[in-house]
JSON list of C-alpha atoms in Angstrom, two decimals:
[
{"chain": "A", "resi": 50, "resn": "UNK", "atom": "CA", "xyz": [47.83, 17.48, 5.81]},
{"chain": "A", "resi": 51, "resn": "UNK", "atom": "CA", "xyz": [45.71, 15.08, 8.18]},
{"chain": "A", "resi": 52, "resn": "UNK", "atom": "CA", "xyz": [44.37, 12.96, 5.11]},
{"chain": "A", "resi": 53, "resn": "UNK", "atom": "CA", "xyz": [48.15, 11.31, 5.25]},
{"chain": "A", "resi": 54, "resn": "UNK", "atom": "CA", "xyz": [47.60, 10.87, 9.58]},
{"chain": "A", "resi": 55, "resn": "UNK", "atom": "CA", "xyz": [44.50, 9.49, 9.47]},
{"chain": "A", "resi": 56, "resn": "UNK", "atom": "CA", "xyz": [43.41, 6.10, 7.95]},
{"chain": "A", "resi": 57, "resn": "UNK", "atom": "CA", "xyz": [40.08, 4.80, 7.36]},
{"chain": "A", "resi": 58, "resn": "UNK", "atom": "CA", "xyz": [39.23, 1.33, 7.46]},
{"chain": "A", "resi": 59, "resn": "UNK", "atom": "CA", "xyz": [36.54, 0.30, 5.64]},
{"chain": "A", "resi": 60, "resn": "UNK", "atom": "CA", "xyz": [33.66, -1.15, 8.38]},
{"chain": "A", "resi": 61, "resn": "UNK", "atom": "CA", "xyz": [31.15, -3.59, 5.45]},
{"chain": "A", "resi": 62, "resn": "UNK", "atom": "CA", "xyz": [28.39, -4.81, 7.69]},
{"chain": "A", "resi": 63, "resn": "UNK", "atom": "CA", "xyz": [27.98, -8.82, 7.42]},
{"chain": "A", "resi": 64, "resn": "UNK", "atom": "CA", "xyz": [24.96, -9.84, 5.60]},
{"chain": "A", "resi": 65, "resn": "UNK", "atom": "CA", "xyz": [22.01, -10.59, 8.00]},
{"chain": "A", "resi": 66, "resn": "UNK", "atom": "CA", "xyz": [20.84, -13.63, 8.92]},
{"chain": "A", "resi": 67, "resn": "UNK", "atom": "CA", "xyz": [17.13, -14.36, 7.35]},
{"chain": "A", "resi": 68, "resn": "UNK", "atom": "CA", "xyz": [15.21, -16.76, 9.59]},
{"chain": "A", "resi": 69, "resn": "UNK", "atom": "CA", "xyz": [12.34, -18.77, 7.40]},
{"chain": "A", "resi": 70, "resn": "UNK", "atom": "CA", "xyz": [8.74, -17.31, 8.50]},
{"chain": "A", "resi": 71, "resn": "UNK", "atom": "CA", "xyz": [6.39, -19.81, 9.93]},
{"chain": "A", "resi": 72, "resn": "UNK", "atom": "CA", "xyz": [5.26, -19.85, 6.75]},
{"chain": "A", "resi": 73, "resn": "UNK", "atom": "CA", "xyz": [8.09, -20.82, 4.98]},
{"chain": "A", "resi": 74, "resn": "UNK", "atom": "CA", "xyz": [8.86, -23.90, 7.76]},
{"chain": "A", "resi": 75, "resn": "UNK", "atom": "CA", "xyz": [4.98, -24.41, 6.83]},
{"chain": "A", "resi": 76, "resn": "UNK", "atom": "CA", "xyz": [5.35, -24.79, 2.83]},
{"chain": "A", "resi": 77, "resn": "UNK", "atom": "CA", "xyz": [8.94, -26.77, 3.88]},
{"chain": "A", "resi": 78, "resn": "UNK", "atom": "CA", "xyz": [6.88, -29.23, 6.13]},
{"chain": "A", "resi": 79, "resn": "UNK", "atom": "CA", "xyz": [4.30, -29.56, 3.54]},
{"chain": "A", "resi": 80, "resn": "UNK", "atom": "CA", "xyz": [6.90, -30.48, 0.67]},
{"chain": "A", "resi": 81, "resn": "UNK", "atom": "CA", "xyz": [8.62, -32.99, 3.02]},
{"chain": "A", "resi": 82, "resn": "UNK", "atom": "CA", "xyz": [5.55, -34.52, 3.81]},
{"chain": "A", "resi": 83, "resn": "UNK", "atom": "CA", "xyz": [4.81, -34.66, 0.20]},
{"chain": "A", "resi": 84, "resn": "UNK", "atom": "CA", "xyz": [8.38, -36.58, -0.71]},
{"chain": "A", "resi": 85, "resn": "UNK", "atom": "CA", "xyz": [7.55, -38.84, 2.34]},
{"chain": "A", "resi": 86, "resn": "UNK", "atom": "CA", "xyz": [4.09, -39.53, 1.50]},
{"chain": "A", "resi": 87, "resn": "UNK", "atom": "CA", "xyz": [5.60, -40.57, -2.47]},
{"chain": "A", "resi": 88, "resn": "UNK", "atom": "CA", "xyz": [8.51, -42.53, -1.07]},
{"chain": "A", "resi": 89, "resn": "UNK", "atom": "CA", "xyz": [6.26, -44.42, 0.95]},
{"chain": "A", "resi": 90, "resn": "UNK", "atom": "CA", "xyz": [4.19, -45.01, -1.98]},
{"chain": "A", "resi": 91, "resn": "UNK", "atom": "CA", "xyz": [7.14, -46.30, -4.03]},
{"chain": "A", "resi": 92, "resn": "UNK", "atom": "CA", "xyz": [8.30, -48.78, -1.09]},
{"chain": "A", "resi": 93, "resn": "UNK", "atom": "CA", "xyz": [4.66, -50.36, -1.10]},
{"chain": "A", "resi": 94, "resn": "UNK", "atom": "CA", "xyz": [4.75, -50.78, -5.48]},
{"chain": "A", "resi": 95, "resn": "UNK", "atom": "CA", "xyz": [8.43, -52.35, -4.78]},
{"chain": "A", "resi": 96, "resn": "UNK", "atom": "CA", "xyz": [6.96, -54.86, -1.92]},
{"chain": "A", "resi": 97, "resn": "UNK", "atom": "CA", "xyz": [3.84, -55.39, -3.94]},
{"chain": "A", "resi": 98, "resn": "UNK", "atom": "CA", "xyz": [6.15, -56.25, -6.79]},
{"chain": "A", "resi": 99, "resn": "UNK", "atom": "CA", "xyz": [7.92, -58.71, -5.28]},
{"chain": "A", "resi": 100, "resn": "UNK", "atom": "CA", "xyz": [4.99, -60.80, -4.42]},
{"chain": "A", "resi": 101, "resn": "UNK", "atom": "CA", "xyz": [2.38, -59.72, -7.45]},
{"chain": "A", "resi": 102, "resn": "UNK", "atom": "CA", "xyz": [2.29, -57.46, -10.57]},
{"chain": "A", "resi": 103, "resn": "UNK", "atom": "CA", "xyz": [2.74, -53.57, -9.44]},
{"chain": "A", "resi": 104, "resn": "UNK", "atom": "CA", "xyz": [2.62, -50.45, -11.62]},
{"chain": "A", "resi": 105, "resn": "UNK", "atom": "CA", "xyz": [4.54, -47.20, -11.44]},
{"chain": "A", "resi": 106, "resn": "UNK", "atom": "CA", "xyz": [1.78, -44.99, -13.01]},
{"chain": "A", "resi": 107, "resn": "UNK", "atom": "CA", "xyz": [0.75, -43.46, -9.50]},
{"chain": "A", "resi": 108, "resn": "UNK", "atom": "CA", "xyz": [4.14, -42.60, -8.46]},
{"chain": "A", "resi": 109, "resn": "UNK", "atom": "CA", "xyz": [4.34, -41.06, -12.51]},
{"chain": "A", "resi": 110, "resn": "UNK", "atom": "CA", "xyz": [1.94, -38.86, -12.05]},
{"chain": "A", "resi": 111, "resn": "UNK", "atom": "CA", "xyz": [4.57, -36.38, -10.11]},
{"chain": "A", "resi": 112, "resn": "UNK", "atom": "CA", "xyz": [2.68, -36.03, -6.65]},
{"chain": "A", "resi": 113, "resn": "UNK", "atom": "CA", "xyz": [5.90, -34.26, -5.20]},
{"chain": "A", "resi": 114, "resn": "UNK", "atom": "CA", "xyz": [6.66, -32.12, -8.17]},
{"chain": "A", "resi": 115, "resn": "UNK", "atom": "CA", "xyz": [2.49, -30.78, -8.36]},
{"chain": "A", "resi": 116, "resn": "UNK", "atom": "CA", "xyz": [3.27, -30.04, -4.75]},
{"chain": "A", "resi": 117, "resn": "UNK", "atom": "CA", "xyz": [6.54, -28.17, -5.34]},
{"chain": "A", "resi": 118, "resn": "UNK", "atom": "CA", "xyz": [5.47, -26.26, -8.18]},
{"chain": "A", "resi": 119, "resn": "UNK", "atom": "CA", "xyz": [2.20, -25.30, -6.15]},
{"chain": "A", "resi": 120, "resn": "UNK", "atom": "CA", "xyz": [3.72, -24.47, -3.03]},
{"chain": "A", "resi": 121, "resn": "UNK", "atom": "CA", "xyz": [5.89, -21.44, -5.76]},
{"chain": "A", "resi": 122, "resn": "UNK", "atom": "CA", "xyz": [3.17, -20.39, -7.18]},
{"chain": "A", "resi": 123, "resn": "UNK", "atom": "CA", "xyz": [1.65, -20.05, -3.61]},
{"chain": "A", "resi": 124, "resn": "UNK", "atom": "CA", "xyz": [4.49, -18.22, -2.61]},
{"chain": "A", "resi": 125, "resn": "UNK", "atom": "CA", "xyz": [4.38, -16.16, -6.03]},
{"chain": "A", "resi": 126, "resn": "UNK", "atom": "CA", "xyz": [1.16, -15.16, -4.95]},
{"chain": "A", "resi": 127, "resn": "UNK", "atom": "CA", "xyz": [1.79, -14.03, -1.69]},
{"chain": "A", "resi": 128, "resn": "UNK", "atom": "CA", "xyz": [4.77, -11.84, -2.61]},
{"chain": "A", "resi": 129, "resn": "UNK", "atom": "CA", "xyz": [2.38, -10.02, -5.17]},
{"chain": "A", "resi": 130, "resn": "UNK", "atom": "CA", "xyz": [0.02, -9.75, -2.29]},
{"chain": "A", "resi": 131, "resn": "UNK", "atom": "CA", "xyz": [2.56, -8.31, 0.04]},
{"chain": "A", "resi": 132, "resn": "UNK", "atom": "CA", "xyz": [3.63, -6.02, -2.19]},
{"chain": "A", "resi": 133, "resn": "UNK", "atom": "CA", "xyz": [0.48, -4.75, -3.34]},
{"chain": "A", "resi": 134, "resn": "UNK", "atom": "CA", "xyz": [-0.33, -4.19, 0.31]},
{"chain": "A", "resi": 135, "resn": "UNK", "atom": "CA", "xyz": [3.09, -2.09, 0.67]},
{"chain": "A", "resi": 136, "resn": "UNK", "atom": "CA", "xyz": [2.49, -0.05, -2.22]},
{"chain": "A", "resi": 137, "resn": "UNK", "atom": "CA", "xyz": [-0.84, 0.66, -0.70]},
{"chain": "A", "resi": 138, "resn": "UNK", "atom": "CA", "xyz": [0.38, 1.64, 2.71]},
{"chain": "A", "resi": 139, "resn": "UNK", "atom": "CA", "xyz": [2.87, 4.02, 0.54]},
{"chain": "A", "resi": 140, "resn": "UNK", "atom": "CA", "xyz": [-0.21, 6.03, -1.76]},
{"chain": "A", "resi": 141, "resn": "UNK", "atom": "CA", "xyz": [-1.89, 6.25, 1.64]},
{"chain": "A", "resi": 142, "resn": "UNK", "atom": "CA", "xyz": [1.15, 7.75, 3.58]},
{"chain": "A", "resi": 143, "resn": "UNK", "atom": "CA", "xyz": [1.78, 9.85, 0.44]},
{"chain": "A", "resi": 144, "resn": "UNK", "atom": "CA", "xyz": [-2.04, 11.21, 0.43]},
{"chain": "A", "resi": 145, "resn": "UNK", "atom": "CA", "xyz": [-2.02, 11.61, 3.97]},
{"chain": "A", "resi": 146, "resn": "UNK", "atom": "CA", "xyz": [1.84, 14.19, 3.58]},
{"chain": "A", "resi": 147, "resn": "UNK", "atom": "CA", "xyz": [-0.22, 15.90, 0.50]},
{"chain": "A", "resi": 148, "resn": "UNK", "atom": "CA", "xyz": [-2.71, 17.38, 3.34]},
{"chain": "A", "resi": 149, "resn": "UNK", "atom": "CA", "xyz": [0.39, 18.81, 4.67]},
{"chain": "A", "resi": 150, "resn": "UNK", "atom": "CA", "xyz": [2.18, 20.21, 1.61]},
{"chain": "A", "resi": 151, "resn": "UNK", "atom": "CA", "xyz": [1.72, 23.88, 1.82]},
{"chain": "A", "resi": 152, "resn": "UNK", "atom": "CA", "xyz": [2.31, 25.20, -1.96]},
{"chain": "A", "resi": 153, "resn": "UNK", "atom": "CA", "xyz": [-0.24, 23.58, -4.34]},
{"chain": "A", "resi": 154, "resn": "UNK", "atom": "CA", "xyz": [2.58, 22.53, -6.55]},
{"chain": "A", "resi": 155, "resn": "UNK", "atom": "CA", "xyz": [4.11, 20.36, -3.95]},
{"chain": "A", "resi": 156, "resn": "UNK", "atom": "CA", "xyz": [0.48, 18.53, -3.02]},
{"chain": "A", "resi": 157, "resn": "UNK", "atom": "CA", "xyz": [-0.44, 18.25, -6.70]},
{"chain": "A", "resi": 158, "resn": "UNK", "atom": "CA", "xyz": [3.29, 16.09, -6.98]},
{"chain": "A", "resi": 159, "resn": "UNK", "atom": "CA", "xyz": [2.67, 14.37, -3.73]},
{"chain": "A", "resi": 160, "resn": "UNK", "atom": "CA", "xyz": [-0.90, 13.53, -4.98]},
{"chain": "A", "resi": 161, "resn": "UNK", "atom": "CA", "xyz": [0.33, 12.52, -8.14]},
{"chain": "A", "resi": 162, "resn": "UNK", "atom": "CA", "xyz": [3.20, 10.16, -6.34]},
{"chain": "A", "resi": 163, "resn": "UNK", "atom": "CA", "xyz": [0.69, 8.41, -4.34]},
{"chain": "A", "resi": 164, "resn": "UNK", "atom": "CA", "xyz": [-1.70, 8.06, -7.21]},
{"chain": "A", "resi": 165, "resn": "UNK", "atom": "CA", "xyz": [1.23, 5.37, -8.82]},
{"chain": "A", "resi": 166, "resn": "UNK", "atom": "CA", "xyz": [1.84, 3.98, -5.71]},
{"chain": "A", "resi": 167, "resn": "UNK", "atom": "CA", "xyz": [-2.03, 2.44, -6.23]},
{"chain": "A", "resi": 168, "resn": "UNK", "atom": "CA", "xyz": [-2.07, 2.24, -10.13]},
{"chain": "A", "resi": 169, "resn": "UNK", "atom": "CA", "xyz": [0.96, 0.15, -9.02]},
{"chain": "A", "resi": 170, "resn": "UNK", "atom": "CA", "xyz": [-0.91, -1.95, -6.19]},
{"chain": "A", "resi": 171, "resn": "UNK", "atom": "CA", "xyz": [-4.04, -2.61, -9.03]},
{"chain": "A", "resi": 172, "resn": "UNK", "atom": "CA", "xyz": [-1.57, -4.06, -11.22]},
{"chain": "A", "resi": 173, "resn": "UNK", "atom": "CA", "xyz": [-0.13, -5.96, -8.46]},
{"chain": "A", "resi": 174, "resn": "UNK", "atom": "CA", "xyz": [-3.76, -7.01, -7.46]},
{"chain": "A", "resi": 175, "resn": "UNK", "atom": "CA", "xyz": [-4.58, -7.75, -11.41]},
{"chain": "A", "resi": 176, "resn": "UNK", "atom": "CA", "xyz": [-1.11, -10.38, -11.52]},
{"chain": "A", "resi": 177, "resn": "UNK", "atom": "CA", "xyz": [-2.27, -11.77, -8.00]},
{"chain": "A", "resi": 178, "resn": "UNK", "atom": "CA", "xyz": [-6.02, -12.54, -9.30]},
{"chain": "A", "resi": 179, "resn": "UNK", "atom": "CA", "xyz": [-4.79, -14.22, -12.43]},
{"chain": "A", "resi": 180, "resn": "UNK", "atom": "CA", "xyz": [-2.45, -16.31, -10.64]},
{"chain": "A", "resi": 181, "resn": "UNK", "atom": "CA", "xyz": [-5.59, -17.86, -8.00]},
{"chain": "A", "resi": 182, "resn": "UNK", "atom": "CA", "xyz": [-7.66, -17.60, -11.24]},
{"chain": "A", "resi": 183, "resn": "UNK", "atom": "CA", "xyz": [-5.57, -20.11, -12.74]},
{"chain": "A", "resi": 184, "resn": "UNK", "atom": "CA", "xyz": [-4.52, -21.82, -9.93]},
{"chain": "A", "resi": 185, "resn": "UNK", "atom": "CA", "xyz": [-7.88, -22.78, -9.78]},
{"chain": "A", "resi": 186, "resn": "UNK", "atom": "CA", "xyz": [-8.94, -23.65, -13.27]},
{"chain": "A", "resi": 187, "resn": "UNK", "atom": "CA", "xyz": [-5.45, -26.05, -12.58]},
{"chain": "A", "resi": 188, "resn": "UNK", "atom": "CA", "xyz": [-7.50, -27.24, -9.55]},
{"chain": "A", "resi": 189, "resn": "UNK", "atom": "CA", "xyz": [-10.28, -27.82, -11.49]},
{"chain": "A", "resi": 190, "resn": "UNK", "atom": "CA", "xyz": [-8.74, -29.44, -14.49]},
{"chain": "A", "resi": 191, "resn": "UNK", "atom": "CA", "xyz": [-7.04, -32.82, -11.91]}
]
């Protein structure tokens, strides 16, 4: 009988607004400087080719791309690390309710939940340490 009185509008909740880390305005900076750094490079091979023989070959080599495709694997990186550390915080909360749990059932469950929370961070850990590992046979290799 109400249902056909009362009306309910639908309330959606606009998207927040993410503001970059310092971090992020950190990798940004470091890109632009990057671009700058090759743009300036490219101005000096066009002078120098106006008044002697120049070559491209340095500005080939992709300085700003290297740094781009670093700077994601960087950030790659730190996401596994973040989330390693969150999954962490997690198997310790969960060990930490298991003390509490008062049927043996319930802590075993508890125990086991927390117990994949840091099989889960190991893995996380594993992906992280490959990534540096081969970050820095990349390193290595130029």
């Amino acid at each position: 009988m109400w249902r056909s009185v009362v009306r309910r509008t639908r309330r959606t909740q606009p998207d927040p607004v993410l503001a970059p880390s310092p971090r992020d305005r950190e990798r940004v900076d470091g890109i632009i400087n990057r671009i700058s750094e090759e743009t300036l490079q490219v101005f000096d091979l066009l002078k120098d080719g106006m008044v002697k023989e120049a070559s491209f070959k340095t500005v080939e080599e992709g300085i700003t791309r290297h740094c781009i495709l670093s700077t994601f694997e960087q950030v790659r990186v730190d996401a596994f690390k973040d989330a390693a550390g969150l999954a962490r915080h997690q198997a310790r909360r969960f060990a930490e309710a298991a003390l509490e749990m008062p049927e043996p059932q319930q802590r075993q469950f508890v125990l086991s939940v927390s117990l994949a929370f840091e099989r889960f961070a190991k893995q996380l850990q594993a992906i992280e340490q490959r990534a540096l590992a081969e970050k820095a046979r990349q390193a290595v290799a130029e």
